[in-house]
Amino acid sequence: MQNEVVSREEWLEARRALLAKEKEATRLRDSVNAARLALPWVKVDEDYVFETPQGRRSLADLFDGRSQLLIYHFMLGPDWDAGCTGCSFLSDHVDGALPHLNHHDVTWVAVSRAPLDKIAAYKQRMGWQFPWVSSFGSDFNFDYHVSFSPEDLAKDKVFYNFTPMQPADANDELPGLSAFYRNDKGEVFHTYSSYARGPEELIGTLMILDRAPKGRNEDSTMNFVRRHDEYEEAAKAPSCCH
């Protein structure tokens, strides 16, 4: 369906009205960012251990000498054959940002419950460079409410995105982003977490599509997304519409 076609003068009037809303959204985003920075922190006393290509490392070690750590909770379970498509979509945007993040005292690390060899194989397939470690055998994913055991999923509710939800709407692995700070004493603090569509602004492709004439052109959230090495195969697949 094509939008209404109008004169340049009418378009300009409509565009100025939209500009006012865009400026309002920008001011709101600035306000939300300020509130995010003002959140209280929680000291992390648990001794989480991760399997990394360099051996077993603590949460404090993952900072890699910097004071800020962003952990992306990447959906790749111990028995999964491949990483989550949506997590892969987001992760396609990370490598180019790494030099800028590192220079600004921020370390980015992906964490999954899959064993390290499975992570390494999928990382190689995708051609990524960012650090990615395994929390297998640790309570880390469960404590940050992105992994759920069969016993969890058998309960009336599971806790995700700060809200009780129906297990039927959950999964054994779910996505999220968590932020941590390490002070000069070596103490680690949990400062922020975001789940579900919360980290969506990290996906630059979506932000670009939002400016395209058809926008995201989706039937449900990101239903058009494939792993980046699957698009050619998907294009050749028969369509139910033909």
Coordinates of N, CA and C in Angstrom, one line a residue:
M1 N 0.8 -1.2 0.0 CA 0.0 0.0 0.0 C 0.9 1.3 0.0
Q2 N 0.6 2.2 -0.9 CA 1.4 3.4 -1.0 C 0.9 4.5 -0.2
N3 N 1.7 5.3 0.5 CA 1.3 6.4 1.3 C 0.7 7.5 0.4
E4 N 0.0 8.4 1.0 CA -0.6 9.5 0.3 C 0.5 10.3 -0.4
V5 N 0.3 10.8 -1.6 CA 1.2 11.6 -2.4 C 0.7 13.0 -2.3
V6 N 1.6 14.0 -1.9 CA 1.1 15.4 -1.7 C 2.1 16.3 -2.4
S7 N 1.9 17.6 -2.3 CA 2.8 18.6 -2.8 C 4.0 18.7 -1.9
R8 N 5.1 19.3 -2.4 CA 6.3 19.5 -1.6 C 6.0 20.4 -0.4
E9 N 5.1 21.4 -0.5 CA 4.7 22.2 0.6 C 4.0 21.4 1.7
E10 N 3.1 20.6 1.3 CA 2.3 19.8 2.2 C 3.3 18.8 2.9
W11 N 4.2 18.2 2.1 CA 5.2 17.3 2.7 C 6.0 18.0 3.8
L12 N 6.4 19.2 3.5 CA 7.3 20.0 4.4 C 6.6 20.2 5.7
E13 N 5.3 20.5 5.6 CA 4.5 20.8 6.8 C 4.4 19.5 7.7
A14 N 4.2 18.4 7.0 CA 4.1 17.1 7.7 C 5.4 16.7 8.3
R15 N 6.5 17.0 7.6 CA 7.8 16.7 8.0 C 8.2 17.5 9.3
R16 N 7.8 18.8 9.3 CA 8.1 19.6 10.4 C 7.4 19.1 11.7
A17 N 6.2 18.6 11.5 CA 5.4 18.1 12.6 C 6.1 16.8 13.1
L18 N 6.6 16.0 12.2 CA 7.3 14.8 12.7 C 8.6 15.2 13.4
L19 N 9.3 16.3 12.9 CA 10.6 16.7 13.5 C 10.3 17.1 14.9
A20 N 9.2 17.7 15.2 CA 8.9 18.1 16.6 C 8.8 16.8 17.5
K21 N 8.2 15.7 17.0 CA 8.2 14.5 17.7 C 9.5 13.8 17.8
E22 N 10.4 13.9 16.8 CA 11.7 13.4 16.9 C 12.5 14.1 17.9
K23 N 12.4 15.4 18.0 CA 13.1 16.2 19.0 C 12.6 15.8 20.4
E24 N 11.3 15.6 20.5 CA 10.8 15.2 21.8 C 11.3 13.8 22.2
A25 N 11.4 12.9 21.2 CA 12.0 11.6 21.5 C 13.5 11.6 21.9
T26 N 14.2 12.5 21.3 CA 15.6 12.7 21.6 C 15.8 13.2 23.0
R27 N 14.9 14.2 23.4 CA 15.0 14.7 24.8 C 14.6 13.7 25.8
L28 N 13.6 12.8 25.4 CA 13.2 11.8 26.3 C 14.3 10.7 26.5
R29 N 15.0 10.4 25.3 CA 16.1 9.5 25.4 C 17.2 10.0 26.3
D30 N 17.5 11.3 26.2 CA 18.5 11.9 27.1 C 18.1 11.8 28.5
S31 N 16.8 12.0 28.8 CA 16.3 11.9 30.2 C 16.4 10.5 30.7
V32 N 16.1 9.5 29.8 CA 16.2 8.1 30.2 C 17.7 7.7 30.5
N33 N 18.6 8.2 29.6 CA 20.0 7.9 29.8 C 20.5 8.5 31.1
A34 N 20.0 9.7 31.5 CA 20.5 10.3 32.7 C 20.0 9.5 33.9
A35 N 18.7 9.0 33.8 CA 18.1 8.2 34.9 C 18.9 6.8 35.0
R36 N 19.3 6.3 33.8 CA 20.0 5.0 33.8 C 21.4 5.2 34.6
L37 N 22.1 6.3 34.3 CA 23.3 6.6 35.0 C 23.2 6.8 36.5
A38 N 22.0 7.2 36.9 CA 21.7 7.5 38.3 C 21.3 6.3 39.1
L39 N 21.1 5.2 38.4 CA 20.6 4.0 39.1 C 21.6 3.6 40.2
P40 N 21.1 3.1 41.4 CA 21.9 2.6 42.4 C 22.6 1.3 41.9
W41 N 23.7 0.9 42.6 CA 24.5 -0.2 42.2 C 24.3 -1.3 43.3
V42 N 24.6 -2.6 42.9 CA 24.6 -3.7 43.8 C 26.0 -4.4 43.7
K43 N 26.6 -4.5 44.9 CA 27.9 -5.2 44.9 C 27.8 -6.7 44.6
V44 N 28.7 -7.2 43.7 CA 28.7 -8.6 43.3 C 29.7 -9.3 44.2
D45 N 29.1 -10.2 45.1 CA 30.0 -10.9 46.0 C 30.2 -12.4 45.5
E46 N 29.4 -12.8 44.6 CA 29.5 -14.2 44.1 C 30.8 -14.4 43.3
D47 N 31.4 -15.6 43.5 CA 32.7 -15.9 42.8 C 32.4 -16.6 41.5
Y48 N 31.9 -15.9 40.5 CA 31.6 -16.5 39.2 C 32.9 -16.8 38.5
V49 N 32.9 -18.0 37.8 CA 34.1 -18.4 37.0 C 33.6 -18.8 35.6
F50 N 34.3 -18.3 34.6 CA 34.0 -18.5 33.2 C 35.1 -19.2 32.5
E51 N 34.8 -20.0 31.6 CA 35.7 -20.7 30.7 C 36.0 -19.8 29.5
T52 N 37.3 -19.5 29.3 CA 37.7 -18.6 28.3 C 38.8 -19.2 27.5
P53 N 39.2 -18.7 26.3 CA 40.3 -19.2 25.5 C 41.6 -19.2 26.3
Q54 N 41.7 -18.3 27.3 CA 42.9 -18.1 28.1 C 42.8 -18.9 29.4
G55 N 41.8 -19.7 29.5 CA 41.7 -20.5 30.8 C 40.5 -20.0 31.6
R56 N 40.4 -20.5 32.8 CA 39.3 -20.1 33.7 C 39.6 -18.7 34.2
R57 N 38.5 -17.8 34.2 CA 38.6 -16.4 34.6 C 37.4 -16.0 35.4
S58 N 37.7 -15.1 36.4 CA 36.6 -14.6 37.2 C 35.9 -13.5 36.5
L59 N 34.8 -13.0 37.1 CA 34.1 -11.9 36.5 C 35.0 -10.7 36.5
A60 N 35.7 -10.5 37.6 CA 36.7 -9.3 37.6 C 37.7 -9.4 36.5
D61 N 38.1 -10.6 36.1 CA 39.1 -10.8 35.1 C 38.6 -10.4 33.7
L62 N 37.2 -10.5 33.5 CA 36.6 -10.2 32.2 C 36.7 -8.7 31.9
F63 N 37.0 -7.9 32.9 CA 37.1 -6.4 32.6 C 38.3 -6.2 31.8
D64 N 39.3 -7.1 31.8 CA 40.5 -6.9 31.0 C 41.2 -5.6 31.2
G65 N 41.3 -5.2 32.5 CA 42.1 -4.0 32.9 C 41.3 -2.8 32.8
R66 N 40.0 -2.8 32.4 CA 39.2 -1.6 32.3 C 38.3 -1.5 33.5
S67 N 37.6 -0.4 33.6 CA 36.7 -0.3 34.8 C 35.3 -0.6 34.5
Q68 N 34.9 -0.7 33.2 CA 33.5 -0.9 32.8 C 33.4 -2.2 32.0
L69 N 32.4 -3.0 32.2 CA 32.2 -4.2 31.5 C 30.7 -4.3 31.1
L70 N 30.5 -4.6 29.8 CA 29.2 -4.9 29.2 C 29.2 -6.3 28.8
I71 N 28.2 -7.1 29.4 CA 28.1 -8.5 29.1 C 26.8 -8.7 28.3
Y72 N 26.9 -9.2 27.1 CA 25.8 -9.6 26.3 C 25.4 -11.0 26.6
H73 N 24.2 -11.3 27.1 CA 23.8 -12.6 27.4 C 23.3 -13.3 26.0
F74 N 24.2 -13.9 25.4 CA 24.0 -14.5 24.1 C 23.3 -15.9 24.2
M75 N 22.2 -16.0 23.5 CA 21.4 -17.3 23.6 C 22.1 -18.4 22.8
L76 N 22.8 -19.2 23.5 CA 23.4 -20.4 22.9 C 23.6 -21.4 24.1
G77 N 22.6 -22.3 24.1 CA 22.6 -23.2 25.2 C 23.5 -24.4 25.0
P78 N 23.8 -25.2 26.1 CA 24.7 -26.3 26.0 C 24.4 -27.3 24.9
D79 N 23.1 -27.5 24.6 CA 22.8 -28.5 23.6 C 22.2 -27.8 22.3
W80 N 22.5 -26.5 22.1 CA 22.0 -25.9 20.9 C 23.0 -26.1 19.7
D81 N 22.4 -26.2 18.5 CA 23.3 -26.4 17.4 C 23.9 -25.1 16.8
A82 N 23.2 -24.0 17.1 CA 23.6 -22.7 16.6 C 23.1 -21.6 17.5
G83 N 23.7 -20.4 17.4 CA 23.3 -19.3 18.2 C 22.0 -18.7 17.8
C84 N 21.3 -18.1 18.7 CA 20.0 -17.4 18.4 C 20.2 -16.5 17.2
T85 N 19.2 -16.5 16.3 CA 19.3 -15.6 15.2 C 19.3 -14.1 15.6
G86 N 18.4 -13.7 16.5 CA 18.3 -12.4 17.0 C 19.6 -11.9 17.7
C87 N 20.2 -12.8 18.5 CA 21.5 -12.5 19.2 C 22.6 -12.3 18.1
S88 N 22.5 -13.2 17.1 CA 23.5 -13.1 16.0 C 23.4 -11.8 15.3
F89 N 22.1 -11.4 15.0 CA 21.9 -10.1 14.4 C 22.5 -8.9 15.1
L90 N 22.2 -8.9 16.5 CA 22.8 -7.8 17.3 C 24.4 -7.9 17.3
S91 N 24.9 -9.1 17.4 CA 26.3 -9.3 17.5 C 27.1 -8.9 16.2
D92 N 26.4 -9.0 15.1 CA 27.0 -8.5 13.8 C 27.4 -7.0 13.9
H93 N 26.9 -6.3 14.9 CA 27.1 -4.9 15.0 C 28.2 -4.5 16.0
V94 N 28.8 -5.5 16.6 CA 29.7 -5.3 17.7 C 31.2 -5.0 17.3
D95 N 31.7 -5.8 16.4 CA 33.2 -5.8 16.2 C 33.6 -4.4 15.8
G96 N 32.9 -3.7 15.0 CA 33.3 -2.3 14.6 C 33.3 -1.3 15.7
A97 N 32.5 -1.6 16.8 CA 32.5 -0.7 17.9 C 33.6 -1.0 18.9
L98 N 34.2 -2.2 18.8 CA 35.2 -2.6 19.9 C 36.3 -1.6 20.1
P99 N 37.0 -1.1 19.1 CA 38.1 -0.1 19.3 C 37.6 1.1 20.1
H100 N 36.4 1.6 19.7 CA 35.9 2.8 20.4 C 35.5 2.5 21.8
L101 N 34.9 1.3 22.1 CA 34.5 1.0 23.4 C 35.7 0.8 24.3
N102 N 36.7 0.1 23.8 CA 37.9 -0.2 24.6 C 38.7 1.1 24.9
H103 N 38.7 2.0 23.9 CA 39.4 3.3 24.1 C 38.7 4.1 25.1
H104 N 37.4 3.9 25.3 CA 36.6 4.6 26.3 C 36.4 3.9 27.6
D105 N 37.3 3.0 27.9 CA 37.3 2.2 29.1 C 36.2 1.3 29.3
V106 N 35.7 0.7 28.2 CA 34.6 -0.3 28.3 C 35.0 -1.6 27.6
T107 N 34.8 -2.7 28.2 CA 35.1 -4.0 27.7 C 33.7 -4.7 27.4
W108 N 33.6 -5.2 26.2 CA 32.4 -6.0 25.8 C 32.8 -7.5 25.7
V109 N 31.9 -8.3 26.4 CA 32.1 -9.7 26.4 C 30.7 -10.4 26.2
A110 N 30.6 -11.3 25.3 CA 29.4 -12.2 25.2 C 29.6 -13.4 26.1
V111 N 28.5 -13.8 26.8 CA 28.5 -14.9 27.7 C 27.4 -15.9 27.3
S112 N 27.7 -17.1 27.2 CA 26.7 -18.2 26.9 C 26.9 -19.4 27.8
R113 N 25.9 -20.2 27.9 CA 26.1 -21.4 28.7 C 26.7 -22.6 27.9
A114 N 26.7 -22.4 26.6 CA 27.3 -23.5 25.7 C 28.8 -23.7 26.1
P115 N 29.3 -24.9 25.9 CA 30.7 -25.1 26.2 C 31.6 -24.3 25.2
L116 N 32.8 -24.1 25.6 CA 33.7 -23.2 24.9 C 34.0 -23.6 23.5
D117 N 34.1 -24.9 23.2 CA 34.3 -25.4 21.9 C 33.2 -25.1 20.9
K118 N 31.9 -25.2 21.5 CA 30.8 -24.9 20.6 C 30.7 -23.4 20.3
I119 N 31.0 -22.6 21.3 CA 31.1 -21.1 21.1 C 32.1 -20.8 20.1
A120 N 33.3 -21.4 20.2 CA 34.4 -21.1 19.3 C 34.0 -21.4 17.8
A121 N 33.3 -22.6 17.7 CA 32.9 -23.0 16.3 C 31.9 -22.0 15.7
Y122 N 31.0 -21.6 16.5 CA 29.9 -20.7 16.0 C 30.5 -19.3 15.7
K123 N 31.4 -18.9 16.6 CA 32.1 -17.6 16.4 C 32.9 -17.6 15.1
Q124 N 33.6 -18.7 14.9 CA 34.4 -18.8 13.6 C 33.4 -18.8 12.4
R125 N 32.3 -19.5 12.5 CA 31.4 -19.5 11.4 C 30.9 -18.1 11.1
M126 N 30.6 -17.3 12.1 CA 30.1 -15.9 11.9 C 31.2 -14.9 11.6
G127 N 32.4 -15.3 11.9 CA 33.6 -14.4 11.6 C 33.7 -13.2 12.6
W128 N 33.3 -13.4 13.8 CA 33.3 -12.4 14.8 C 34.7 -12.4 15.5
Q129 N 35.0 -11.2 16.1 CA 36.3 -11.1 16.9 C 36.0 -10.8 18.4
F130 N 34.9 -10.3 18.7 CA 34.7 -9.9 20.1 C 34.9 -11.1 21.1
P131 N 35.3 -10.8 22.3 CA 35.5 -11.9 23.3 C 34.1 -12.6 23.6
W132 N 34.2 -13.9 23.8 CA 33.0 -14.7 24.0 C 33.4 -15.8 24.9
V133 N 32.8 -15.9 26.1 CA 33.2 -16.9 27.1 C 32.0 -17.8 27.5
S134 N 32.3 -18.9 28.2 CA 31.2 -19.8 28.6 C 31.0 -19.7 30.1
S135 N 29.7 -19.7 30.5 CA 29.4 -19.7 31.9 C 28.9 -21.1 32.3
F136 N 29.2 -22.1 31.5 CA 28.7 -23.5 31.8 C 29.2 -23.9 33.1
G137 N 28.3 -24.5 34.0 CA 28.7 -24.9 35.3 C 28.7 -23.8 36.4
S138 N 28.3 -22.6 35.9 CA 28.2 -21.4 36.8 C 26.8 -21.0 37.0
D139 N 26.5 -20.4 38.1 CA 25.1 -19.9 38.3 C 24.9 -18.5 37.6
F140 N 25.9 -18.0 36.9 CA 25.8 -16.6 36.4 C 24.5 -16.4 35.6
N141 N 24.3 -17.2 34.6 CA 23.1 -17.0 33.7 C 21.8 -17.1 34.5
F142 N 21.8 -18.0 35.5 CA 20.5 -18.2 36.2 C 20.3 -17.0 37.2
D143 N 21.4 -16.5 37.8 CA 21.3 -15.4 38.7 C 20.9 -14.1 38.0
Y144 N 21.3 -14.0 36.7 CA 20.9 -12.8 35.9 C 19.7 -13.0 35.0
H145 N 19.0 -14.1 35.3 CA 17.6 -14.4 34.8 C 17.6 -14.4 33.3
V146 N 18.6 -15.1 32.7 CA 18.6 -15.3 31.2 C 18.6 -16.8 30.9
S147 N 18.8 -17.7 31.8 CA 18.8 -19.1 31.6 C 17.8 -19.7 32.6
F148 N 17.1 -20.8 32.1 CA 16.1 -21.4 33.0 C 16.2 -22.9 32.9
S149 N 16.2 -23.5 34.0 CA 16.3 -25.0 34.1 C 14.9 -25.6 33.8
P150 N 14.9 -26.9 33.4 CA 13.6 -27.6 33.3 C 12.7 -27.4 34.5
E151 N 13.3 -27.4 35.7 CA 12.5 -27.2 36.9 C 11.9 -25.8 36.9
D152 N 12.7 -24.8 36.5 CA 12.2 -23.4 36.4 C 11.0 -23.3 35.5
L153 N 11.1 -24.0 34.3 CA 10.1 -23.9 33.3 C 8.8 -24.7 33.7
A154 N 9.0 -25.6 34.7 CA 7.8 -26.4 35.1 C 7.0 -25.6 36.2
K155 N 7.5 -24.5 36.6 CA 6.8 -23.7 37.6 C 5.7 -22.9 37.0
D156 N 4.9 -22.2 37.9 CA 3.8 -21.4 37.4 C 4.3 -20.2 36.7
K157 N 5.4 -19.6 37.2 CA 5.9 -18.4 36.6 C 7.5 -18.5 36.6
V158 N 8.1 -17.8 35.6 CA 9.5 -17.5 35.6 C 9.7 -16.0 35.7
F159 N 10.9 -15.6 36.1 CA 11.2 -14.2 36.3 C 12.1 -13.7 35.2
Y160 N 11.6 -12.9 34.3 CA 12.4 -12.3 33.2 C 11.9 -10.9 32.9
N161 N 12.9 -10.1 32.6 CA 12.7 -8.7 32.3 C 12.0 -8.0 33.5
F162 N 12.4 -8.4 34.7 CA 12.0 -7.8 36.0 C 10.5 -8.1 36.3
T163 N 9.9 -9.1 35.6 CA 8.5 -9.4 35.7 C 8.3 -10.9 35.7
P164 N 7.3 -11.4 36.5 CA 6.9 -12.8 36.4 C 6.2 -13.0 35.0
M165 N 6.6 -14.1 34.4 CA 6.0 -14.4 33.1 C 5.6 -15.9 33.0
Q166 N 4.7 -16.2 32.1 CA 4.3 -17.6 31.9 C 5.5 -18.4 31.3
P167 N 5.8 -19.6 31.8 CA 6.8 -20.4 31.3 C 6.6 -20.7 29.8
A168 N 5.4 -20.7 29.3 CA 5.1 -21.0 27.9 C 5.7 -19.9 27.0
D169 N 5.8 -18.7 27.6 CA 6.4 -17.5 26.9 C 7.9 -17.4 27.0
A170 N 8.5 -18.3 27.8 CA 9.9 -18.3 28.1 C 10.6 -19.3 27.2
N171 N 11.9 -19.5 27.5 CA 12.7 -20.5 26.8 C 13.8 -20.9 27.8
D172 N 14.6 -21.9 27.5 CA 15.7 -22.3 28.4 C 16.8 -21.2 28.4
E173 N 16.9 -20.4 27.3 CA 17.8 -19.3 27.2 C 17.0 -18.1 26.6
L174 N 17.3 -16.9 27.2 CA 16.7 -15.7 26.7 C 17.8 -14.6 26.7
P175 N 17.6 -13.5 25.9 CA 18.7 -12.5 25.7 C 18.6 -11.4 26.8
G176 N 19.8 -10.7 26.8 CA 19.8 -9.6 27.8 C 21.2 -8.9 27.7
L177 N 21.3 -7.8 28.4 CA 22.6 -7.1 28.4 C 22.8 -6.6 29.9
S178 N 23.9 -6.8 30.4 CA 24.2 -6.4 31.8 C 25.5 -5.6 31.9
A179 N 25.5 -4.6 32.7 CA 26.7 -3.7 32.9 C 27.2 -3.8 34.3
F180 N 28.6 -3.7 34.4 CA 29.3 -3.9 35.7 C 30.4 -2.8 35.7
Y181 N 30.7 -2.5 37.0 CA 31.8 -1.5 37.2 C 32.8 -2.1 38.2
R182 N 34.0 -1.9 38.0 CA 35.1 -2.4 38.9 C 35.9 -1.2 39.4
N183 N 35.9 -1.0 40.7 CA 36.6 0.1 41.3 C 38.1 -0.2 41.5
D184 N 38.8 0.8 42.1 CA 40.3 0.6 42.3 C 40.6 -0.4 43.3
K185 N 39.7 -0.8 44.1 CA 39.9 -1.9 45.1 C 39.7 -3.2 44.5
G186 N 39.2 -3.3 43.3 CA 38.9 -4.6 42.7 C 37.5 -5.0 42.9
E187 N 36.7 -4.2 43.6 CA 35.3 -4.6 43.9 C 34.4 -4.4 42.6
V188 N 33.5 -5.4 42.4 CA 32.7 -5.4 41.2 C 31.2 -5.0 41.6
F189 N 30.6 -4.2 40.8 CA 29.2 -3.8 41.1 C 28.4 -4.0 39.8
H190 N 27.2 -4.5 40.0 CA 26.2 -4.7 38.9 C 25.4 -3.3 38.9
T191 N 25.5 -2.7 37.7 CA 24.9 -1.4 37.6 C 23.6 -1.3 36.8
Y192 N 23.5 -2.3 35.9 CA 22.3 -2.2 34.9 C 22.1 -3.5 34.2
S193 N 20.9 -3.8 33.9 CA 20.5 -4.9 33.0 C 19.3 -4.5 32.2
S194 N 19.3 -5.1 31.0 CA 18.2 -4.8 30.1 C 17.9 -6.1 29.3
Y195 N 16.6 -6.4 29.1 CA 16.2 -7.7 28.5 C 15.2 -7.4 27.4
A196 N 14.8 -8.6 26.7 CA 13.8 -8.5 25.7 C 14.2 -7.5 24.6
R197 N 13.4 -6.5 24.3 CA 13.7 -5.6 23.3 C 14.5 -4.4 23.8
G198 N 14.9 -4.5 25.1 CA 15.7 -3.4 25.7 C 16.9 -3.0 25.0
P199 N 17.8 -4.0 24.6 CA 19.0 -3.7 23.9 C 18.8 -3.4 22.4
E200 N 17.6 -3.2 21.9 CA 17.4 -3.0 20.5 C 18.1 -1.9 19.8
E201 N 18.4 -0.8 20.6 CA 19.1 0.3 20.0 C 20.5 0.0 19.6
L202 N 21.0 -1.1 20.1 CA 22.4 -1.5 19.7 C 22.4 -2.1 18.3
I203 N 21.2 -2.4 17.8 CA 21.2 -3.0 16.4 C 21.0 -1.9 15.4
G204 N 22.2 -1.5 14.9 CA 22.2 -0.3 13.9 C 21.3 -0.6 12.7
T205 N 21.3 -1.8 12.2 CA 20.5 -2.1 11.0 C 19.0 -1.7 11.2
L206 N 18.5 -2.0 12.4 CA 17.1 -1.6 12.7 C 16.9 -0.1 12.7
M207 N 17.9 0.6 13.2 CA 17.8 2.1 13.2 C 17.8 2.6 11.8
I208 N 18.6 2.0 10.9 CA 18.6 2.4 9.5 C 17.3 2.1 8.9
L209 N 16.8 0.9 9.1 CA 15.5 0.5 8.4 C 14.4 1.4 8.9
D210 N 14.5 1.9 10.1 CA 13.4 2.8 10.6 C 13.3 4.1 9.7
R211 N 14.4 4.4 9.0 CA 14.4 5.6 8.1 C 14.1 5.2 6.7
A212 N 13.9 4.0 6.4 CA 13.6 3.5 5.0 C 12.1 3.7 4.7
P213 N 11.7 3.8 3.5 CA 10.3 4.0 3.1 C 9.4 2.9 3.7
K214 N 9.8 1.7 3.8 CA 9.0 0.6 4.3 C 9.3 0.3 5.8
G215 N 10.2 1.0 6.4 CA 10.6 0.7 7.7 C 11.1 -0.7 7.9
R216 N 10.7 -1.3 9.0 CA 11.2 -2.7 9.3 C 10.5 -3.7 8.4
N217 N 9.3 -3.4 8.0 CA 8.6 -4.2 7.0 C 8.5 -5.7 7.6
E218 N 8.0 -5.8 8.8 CA 8.0 -7.1 9.5 C 6.6 -7.5 9.9
D219 N 6.3 -8.7 10.0 CA 5.0 -9.2 10.5 C 5.0 -9.4 12.0
S220 N 6.1 -9.7 12.5 CA 6.4 -9.8 14.0 C 7.8 -9.3 14.2
T221 N 8.1 -9.2 15.5 CA 9.4 -8.6 15.8 C 10.6 -9.3 15.1
M222 N 11.3 -8.7 14.2 CA 12.5 -9.2 13.5 C 12.3 -10.5 12.8
N223 N 11.0 -10.8 12.4 CA 10.8 -12.1 11.7 C 11.5 -12.2 10.4
F224 N 12.0 -11.0 9.9 CA 12.7 -11.1 8.6 C 14.2 -11.4 8.7
V225 N 14.7 -11.4 10.0 CA 16.1 -11.6 10.2 C 16.6 -13.0 10.0
R226 N 17.7 -13.2 9.4 CA 18.4 -14.5 9.3 C 19.9 -14.3 9.8
R227 N 20.5 -15.4 10.1 CA 22.0 -15.3 10.3 C 22.6 -14.8 9.0
H228 N 23.7 -14.0 9.1 CA 24.1 -13.3 7.9 C 24.6 -14.3 6.8
D229 N 24.9 -15.5 7.1 CA 25.4 -16.5 6.1 C 24.2 -17.3 5.6
E230 N 23.0 -16.9 5.9 CA 21.8 -17.7 5.5 C 20.9 -17.0 4.5
Y231 N 21.2 -15.7 4.2 CA 20.3 -14.9 3.4 C 20.3 -15.5 2.0
E232 N 21.4 -15.9 1.4 CA 21.3 -16.4 0.0 C 20.5 -17.6 -0.1
E233 N 20.7 -18.5 0.9 CA 19.9 -19.7 1.0 C 18.4 -19.4 1.1
A234 N 18.1 -18.4 2.0 CA 16.7 -18.0 2.2 C 16.1 -17.5 0.9
A235 N 16.9 -16.7 0.2 CA 16.3 -16.1 -1.1 C 16.0 -17.2 -2.1
K236 N 16.7 -18.3 -2.1 CA 16.4 -19.3 -3.0 C 15.2 -20.2 -2.6
A237 N 14.9 -20.2 -1.3 CA 13.8 -21.0 -0.8 C 12.5 -20.7 -1.4
P238 N 11.6 -21.6 -1.7 CA 10.3 -21.3 -2.3 C 9.5 -20.5 -1.3
S239 N 8.7 -19.6 -1.8 CA 7.8 -18.8 -1.0 C 6.4 -19.3 -1.0
C240 N 5.7 -19.2 0.1 CA 4.3 -19.7 0.1 C 3.4 -18.8 -0.7
C241 N 4.0 -17.6 -1.1 CA 3.2 -16.7 -1.8 C 3.3 -16.9 -3.3
H242 N 4.1 -17.9 -3.8 CA 4.3 -18.1 -5.2 C 4.0 -19.5 -5.6

